PDB file of C-alpha atoms in Angstrom:
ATOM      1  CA  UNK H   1     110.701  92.582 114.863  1.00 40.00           C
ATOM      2  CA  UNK H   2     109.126  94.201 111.927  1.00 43.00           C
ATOM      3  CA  UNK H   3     108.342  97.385 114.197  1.00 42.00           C
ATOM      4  CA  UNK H   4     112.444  98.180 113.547  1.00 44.00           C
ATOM      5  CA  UNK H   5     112.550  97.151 109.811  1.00 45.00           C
ATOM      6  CA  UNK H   6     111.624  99.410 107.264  1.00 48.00           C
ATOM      7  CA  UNK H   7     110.802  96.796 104.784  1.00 50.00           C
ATOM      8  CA  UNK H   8     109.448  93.225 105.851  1.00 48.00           C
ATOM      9  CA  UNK H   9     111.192  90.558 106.922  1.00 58.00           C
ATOM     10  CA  UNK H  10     111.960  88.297 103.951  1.00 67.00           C
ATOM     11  CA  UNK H  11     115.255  87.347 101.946  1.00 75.00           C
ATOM     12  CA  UNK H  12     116.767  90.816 101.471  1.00 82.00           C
ATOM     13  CA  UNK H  13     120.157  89.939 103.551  1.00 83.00           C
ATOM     14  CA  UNK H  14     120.466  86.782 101.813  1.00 80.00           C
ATOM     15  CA  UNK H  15     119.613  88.094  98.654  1.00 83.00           C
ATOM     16  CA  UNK H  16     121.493  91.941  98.627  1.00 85.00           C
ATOM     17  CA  UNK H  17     125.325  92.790  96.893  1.00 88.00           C
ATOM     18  CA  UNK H  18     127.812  92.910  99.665  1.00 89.00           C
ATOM     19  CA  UNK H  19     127.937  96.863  98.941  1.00 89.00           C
ATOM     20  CA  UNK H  20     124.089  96.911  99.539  1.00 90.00           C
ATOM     21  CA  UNK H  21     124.618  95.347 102.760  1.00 92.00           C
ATOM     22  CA  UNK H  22     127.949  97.206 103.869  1.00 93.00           C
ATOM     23  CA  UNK H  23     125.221 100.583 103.528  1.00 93.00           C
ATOM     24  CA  UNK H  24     122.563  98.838 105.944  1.00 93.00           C
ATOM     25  CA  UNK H  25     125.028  97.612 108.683  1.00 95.00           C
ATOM     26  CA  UNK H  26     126.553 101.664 108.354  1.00 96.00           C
ATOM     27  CA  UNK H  27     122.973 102.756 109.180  1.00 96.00           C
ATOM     28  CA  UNK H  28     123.332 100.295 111.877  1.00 96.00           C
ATOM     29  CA  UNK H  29     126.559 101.503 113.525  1.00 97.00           C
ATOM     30  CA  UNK H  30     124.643 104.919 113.265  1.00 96.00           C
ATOM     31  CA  UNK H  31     121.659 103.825 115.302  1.00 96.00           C
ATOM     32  CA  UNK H  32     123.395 102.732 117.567  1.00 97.00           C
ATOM     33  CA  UNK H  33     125.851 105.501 118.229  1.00 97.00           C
ATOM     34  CA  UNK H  34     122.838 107.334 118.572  1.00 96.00           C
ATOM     35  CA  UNK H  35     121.038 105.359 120.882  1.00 97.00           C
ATOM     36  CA  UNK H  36     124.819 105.422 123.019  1.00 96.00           C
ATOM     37  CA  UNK H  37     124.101 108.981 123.207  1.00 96.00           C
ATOM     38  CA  UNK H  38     120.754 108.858 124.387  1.00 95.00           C
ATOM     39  CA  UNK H  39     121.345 106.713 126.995  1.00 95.00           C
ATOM     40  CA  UNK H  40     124.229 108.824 128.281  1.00 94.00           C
ATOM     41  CA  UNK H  41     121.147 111.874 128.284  1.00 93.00           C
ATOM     42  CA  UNK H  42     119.366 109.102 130.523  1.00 91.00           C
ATOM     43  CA  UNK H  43     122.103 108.663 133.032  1.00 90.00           C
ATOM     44  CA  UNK H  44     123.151 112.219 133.255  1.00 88.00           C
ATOM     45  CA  UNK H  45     118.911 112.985 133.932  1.00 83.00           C
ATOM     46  CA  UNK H  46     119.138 110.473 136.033  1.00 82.00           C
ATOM     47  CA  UNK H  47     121.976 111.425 137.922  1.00 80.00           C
ATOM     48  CA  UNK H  48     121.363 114.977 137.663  1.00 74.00           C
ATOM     49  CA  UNK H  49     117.348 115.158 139.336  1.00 66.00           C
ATOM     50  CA  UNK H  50     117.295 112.273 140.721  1.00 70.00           C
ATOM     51  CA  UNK H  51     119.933 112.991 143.941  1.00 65.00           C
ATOM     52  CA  UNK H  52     117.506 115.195 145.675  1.00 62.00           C
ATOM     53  CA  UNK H  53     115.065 112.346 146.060  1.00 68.00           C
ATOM     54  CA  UNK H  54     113.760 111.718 149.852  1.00 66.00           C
ATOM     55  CA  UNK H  55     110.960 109.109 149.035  1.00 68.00           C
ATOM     56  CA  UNK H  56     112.327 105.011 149.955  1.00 74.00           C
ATOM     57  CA  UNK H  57     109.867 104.082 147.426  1.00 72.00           C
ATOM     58  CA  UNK H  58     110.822 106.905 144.354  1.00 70.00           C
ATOM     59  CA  UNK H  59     114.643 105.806 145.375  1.00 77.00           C
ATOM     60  CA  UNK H  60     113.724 102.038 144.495  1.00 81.00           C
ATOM     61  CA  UNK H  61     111.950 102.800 141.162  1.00 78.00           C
ATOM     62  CA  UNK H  62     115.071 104.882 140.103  1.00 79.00           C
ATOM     63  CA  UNK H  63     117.421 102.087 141.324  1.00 83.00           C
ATOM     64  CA  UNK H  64     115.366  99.334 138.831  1.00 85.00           C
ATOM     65  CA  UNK H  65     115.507 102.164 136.402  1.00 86.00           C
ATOM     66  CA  UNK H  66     119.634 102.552 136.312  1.00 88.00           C
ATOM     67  CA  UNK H  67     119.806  98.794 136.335  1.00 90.00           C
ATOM     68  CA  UNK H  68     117.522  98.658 133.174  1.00 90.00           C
ATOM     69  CA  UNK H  69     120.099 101.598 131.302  1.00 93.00           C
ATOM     70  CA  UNK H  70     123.545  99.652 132.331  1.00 94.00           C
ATOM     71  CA  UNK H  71     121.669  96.350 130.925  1.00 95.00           C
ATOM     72  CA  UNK H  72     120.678  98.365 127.802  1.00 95.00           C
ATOM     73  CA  UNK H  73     124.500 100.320 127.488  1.00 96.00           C
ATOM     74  CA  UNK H  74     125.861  96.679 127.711  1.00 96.00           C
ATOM     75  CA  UNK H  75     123.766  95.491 124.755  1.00 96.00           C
ATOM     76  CA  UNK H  76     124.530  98.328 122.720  1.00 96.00           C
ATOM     77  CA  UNK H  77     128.184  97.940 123.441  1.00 96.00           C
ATOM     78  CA  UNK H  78     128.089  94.300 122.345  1.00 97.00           C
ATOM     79  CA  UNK H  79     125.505  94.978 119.258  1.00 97.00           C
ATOM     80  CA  UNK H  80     128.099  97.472 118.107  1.00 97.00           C
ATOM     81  CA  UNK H  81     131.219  95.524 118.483  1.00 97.00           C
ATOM     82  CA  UNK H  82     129.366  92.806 116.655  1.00 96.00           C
ATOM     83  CA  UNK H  83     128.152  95.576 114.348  1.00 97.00           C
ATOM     84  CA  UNK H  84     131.439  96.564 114.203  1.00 96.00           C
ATOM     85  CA  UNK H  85     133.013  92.953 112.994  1.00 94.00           C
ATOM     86  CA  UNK H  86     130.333  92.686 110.651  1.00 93.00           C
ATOM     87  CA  UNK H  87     131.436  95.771 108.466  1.00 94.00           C
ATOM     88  CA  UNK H  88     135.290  94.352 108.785  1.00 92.00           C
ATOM     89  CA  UNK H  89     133.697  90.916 106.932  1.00 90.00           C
ATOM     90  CA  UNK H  90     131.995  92.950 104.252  1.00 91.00           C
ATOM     91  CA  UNK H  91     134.868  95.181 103.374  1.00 90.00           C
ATOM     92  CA  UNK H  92     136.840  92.109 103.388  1.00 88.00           C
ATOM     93  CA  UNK H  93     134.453  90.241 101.403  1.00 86.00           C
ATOM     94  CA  UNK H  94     134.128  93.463  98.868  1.00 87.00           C
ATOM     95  CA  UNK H  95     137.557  92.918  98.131  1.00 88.00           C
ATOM     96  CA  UNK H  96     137.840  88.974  97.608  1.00 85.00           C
ATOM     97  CA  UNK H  97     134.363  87.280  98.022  1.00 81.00           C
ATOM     98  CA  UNK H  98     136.114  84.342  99.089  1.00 81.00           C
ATOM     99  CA  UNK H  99     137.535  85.778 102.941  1.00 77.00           C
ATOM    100  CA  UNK H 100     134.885  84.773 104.405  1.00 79.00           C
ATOM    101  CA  UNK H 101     132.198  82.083 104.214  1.00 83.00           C
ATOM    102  CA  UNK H 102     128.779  84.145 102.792  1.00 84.00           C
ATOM    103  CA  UNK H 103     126.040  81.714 103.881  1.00 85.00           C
ATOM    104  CA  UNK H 104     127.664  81.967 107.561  1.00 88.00           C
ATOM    105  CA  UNK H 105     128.373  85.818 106.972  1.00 89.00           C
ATOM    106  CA  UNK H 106     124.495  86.355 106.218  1.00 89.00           C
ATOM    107  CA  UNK H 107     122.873  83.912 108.431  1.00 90.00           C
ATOM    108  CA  UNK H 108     125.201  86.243 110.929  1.00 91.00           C
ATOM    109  CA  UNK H 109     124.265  88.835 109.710  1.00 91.00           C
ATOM    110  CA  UNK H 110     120.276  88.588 110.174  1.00 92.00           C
ATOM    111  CA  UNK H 111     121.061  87.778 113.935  1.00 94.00           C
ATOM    112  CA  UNK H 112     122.317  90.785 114.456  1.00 95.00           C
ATOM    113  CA  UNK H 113     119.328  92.119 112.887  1.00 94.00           C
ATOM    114  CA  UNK H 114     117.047  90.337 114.988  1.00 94.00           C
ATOM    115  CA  UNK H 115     119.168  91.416 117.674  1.00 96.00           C
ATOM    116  CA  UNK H 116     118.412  94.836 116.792  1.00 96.00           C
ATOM    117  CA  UNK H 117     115.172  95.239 116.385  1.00 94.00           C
ATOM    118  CA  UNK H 118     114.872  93.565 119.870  1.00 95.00           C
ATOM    119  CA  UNK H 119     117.125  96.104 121.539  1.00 97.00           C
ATOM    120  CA  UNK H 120     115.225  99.180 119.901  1.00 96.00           C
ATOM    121  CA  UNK H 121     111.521  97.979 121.318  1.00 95.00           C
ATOM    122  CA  UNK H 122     113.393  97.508 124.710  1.00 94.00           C
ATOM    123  CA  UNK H 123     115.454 100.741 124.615  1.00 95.00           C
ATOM    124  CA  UNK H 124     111.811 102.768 124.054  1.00 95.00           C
ATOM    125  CA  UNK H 125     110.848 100.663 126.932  1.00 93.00           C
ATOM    126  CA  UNK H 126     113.271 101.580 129.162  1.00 91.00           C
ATOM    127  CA  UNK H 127     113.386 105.437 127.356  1.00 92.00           C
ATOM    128  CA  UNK H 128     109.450 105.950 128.625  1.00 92.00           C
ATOM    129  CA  UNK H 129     109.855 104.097 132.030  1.00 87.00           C
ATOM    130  CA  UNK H 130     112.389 106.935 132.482  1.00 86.00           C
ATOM    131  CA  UNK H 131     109.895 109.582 131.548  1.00 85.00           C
ATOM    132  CA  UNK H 132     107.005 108.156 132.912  1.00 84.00           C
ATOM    133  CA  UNK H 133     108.778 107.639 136.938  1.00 79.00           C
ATOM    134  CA  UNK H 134     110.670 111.052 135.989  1.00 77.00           C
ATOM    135  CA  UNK H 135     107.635 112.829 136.047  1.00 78.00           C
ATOM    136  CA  UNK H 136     105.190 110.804 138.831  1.00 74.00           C
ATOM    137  CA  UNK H 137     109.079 111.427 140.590  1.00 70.00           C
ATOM    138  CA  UNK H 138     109.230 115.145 140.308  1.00 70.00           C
ATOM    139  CA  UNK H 139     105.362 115.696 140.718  1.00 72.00           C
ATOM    140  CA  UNK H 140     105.512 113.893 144.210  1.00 65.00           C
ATOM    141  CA  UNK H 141     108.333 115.499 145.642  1.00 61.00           C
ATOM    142  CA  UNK H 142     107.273 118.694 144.379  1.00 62.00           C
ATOM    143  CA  UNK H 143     103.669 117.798 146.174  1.00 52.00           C
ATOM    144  CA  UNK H 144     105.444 117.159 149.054  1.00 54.00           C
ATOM    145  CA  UNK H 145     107.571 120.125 149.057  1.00 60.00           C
ATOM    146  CA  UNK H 146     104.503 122.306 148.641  1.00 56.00           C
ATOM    147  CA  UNK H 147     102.870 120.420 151.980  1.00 54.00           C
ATOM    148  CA  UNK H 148     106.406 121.877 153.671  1.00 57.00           C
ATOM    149  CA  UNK H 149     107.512 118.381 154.723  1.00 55.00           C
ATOM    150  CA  UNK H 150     110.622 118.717 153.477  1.00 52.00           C
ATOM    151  CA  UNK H 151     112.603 122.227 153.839  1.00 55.00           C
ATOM    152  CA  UNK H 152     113.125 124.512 150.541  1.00 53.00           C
TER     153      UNK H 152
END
């Protein structure tokens, strides 16, 4: 999970101001509005090369691919509503540090961290399987194009 983090895992949620933390879960919601964005770019590639495909076999591997980006848009959906909640608690806790339990806000708080960190490494998964069967995609059907099997 470190691979996410820019500073090791240790006590720094448990230990940071609420106005410390309320910047972190920002950077968050940022990430991940990013990452929304890039997955859209995946789809639309996907959708946009990907129709003129005649192989069974390059059909399958972009089938397993789309079912890897809806799993990942889901997760980002719910890691950003969750993101979402969590900046709600904080400015409510900003304002009277007693709206909210802390030790249950925190211990929340580095779950969605976790949760984070695991959705990046899988999102770069999924963002070179995309590249990686884009390209052995296009090079085959180009090869095949070039052997005239399939009319220009």
């Amino acid at each position: 999970m470190s691979d996410f983090r820019k500073r090791p895992k240790d006590s720094y949620i448990h230990e940071a101001d609420w106005a410390e933390l309320y910047v972190l879960t920002e950077h968050w919601k940022s990430d991940l509005e990013f990452y929304n964005d890039d997955l859209k770019f995946l789809h639309h590639l996907i959708d946009k090369y990907f129709m003129w495909i005649s192989k069974k076999e390059n059909i399958d591997m972009v089938r397993q691919i789309e079912v890897g980006l809806v799993e990942m848009d889901n997760q980002s959906s719910k890691l950003l509503k969750q993101v979402n909640t969590s900046l709600h608690h904080l400015a409510e806790l900003m304002d009277n540090p007693f709206a909210y339990d802390s030790h249950k806000f925190r211990t929340e708080h580095q779950q969605i961290e976790d949760d984070l960190a695991s959705f990046v490494k899988s999102f770069r998964k999924n963002r070179k399987a995309v590249f990686s069967i884009t390209e052995h995609v296009i090079d085959a059907e180009e090869m095949v194009r070039r052997l005239n099997l399939i009319p220009k």
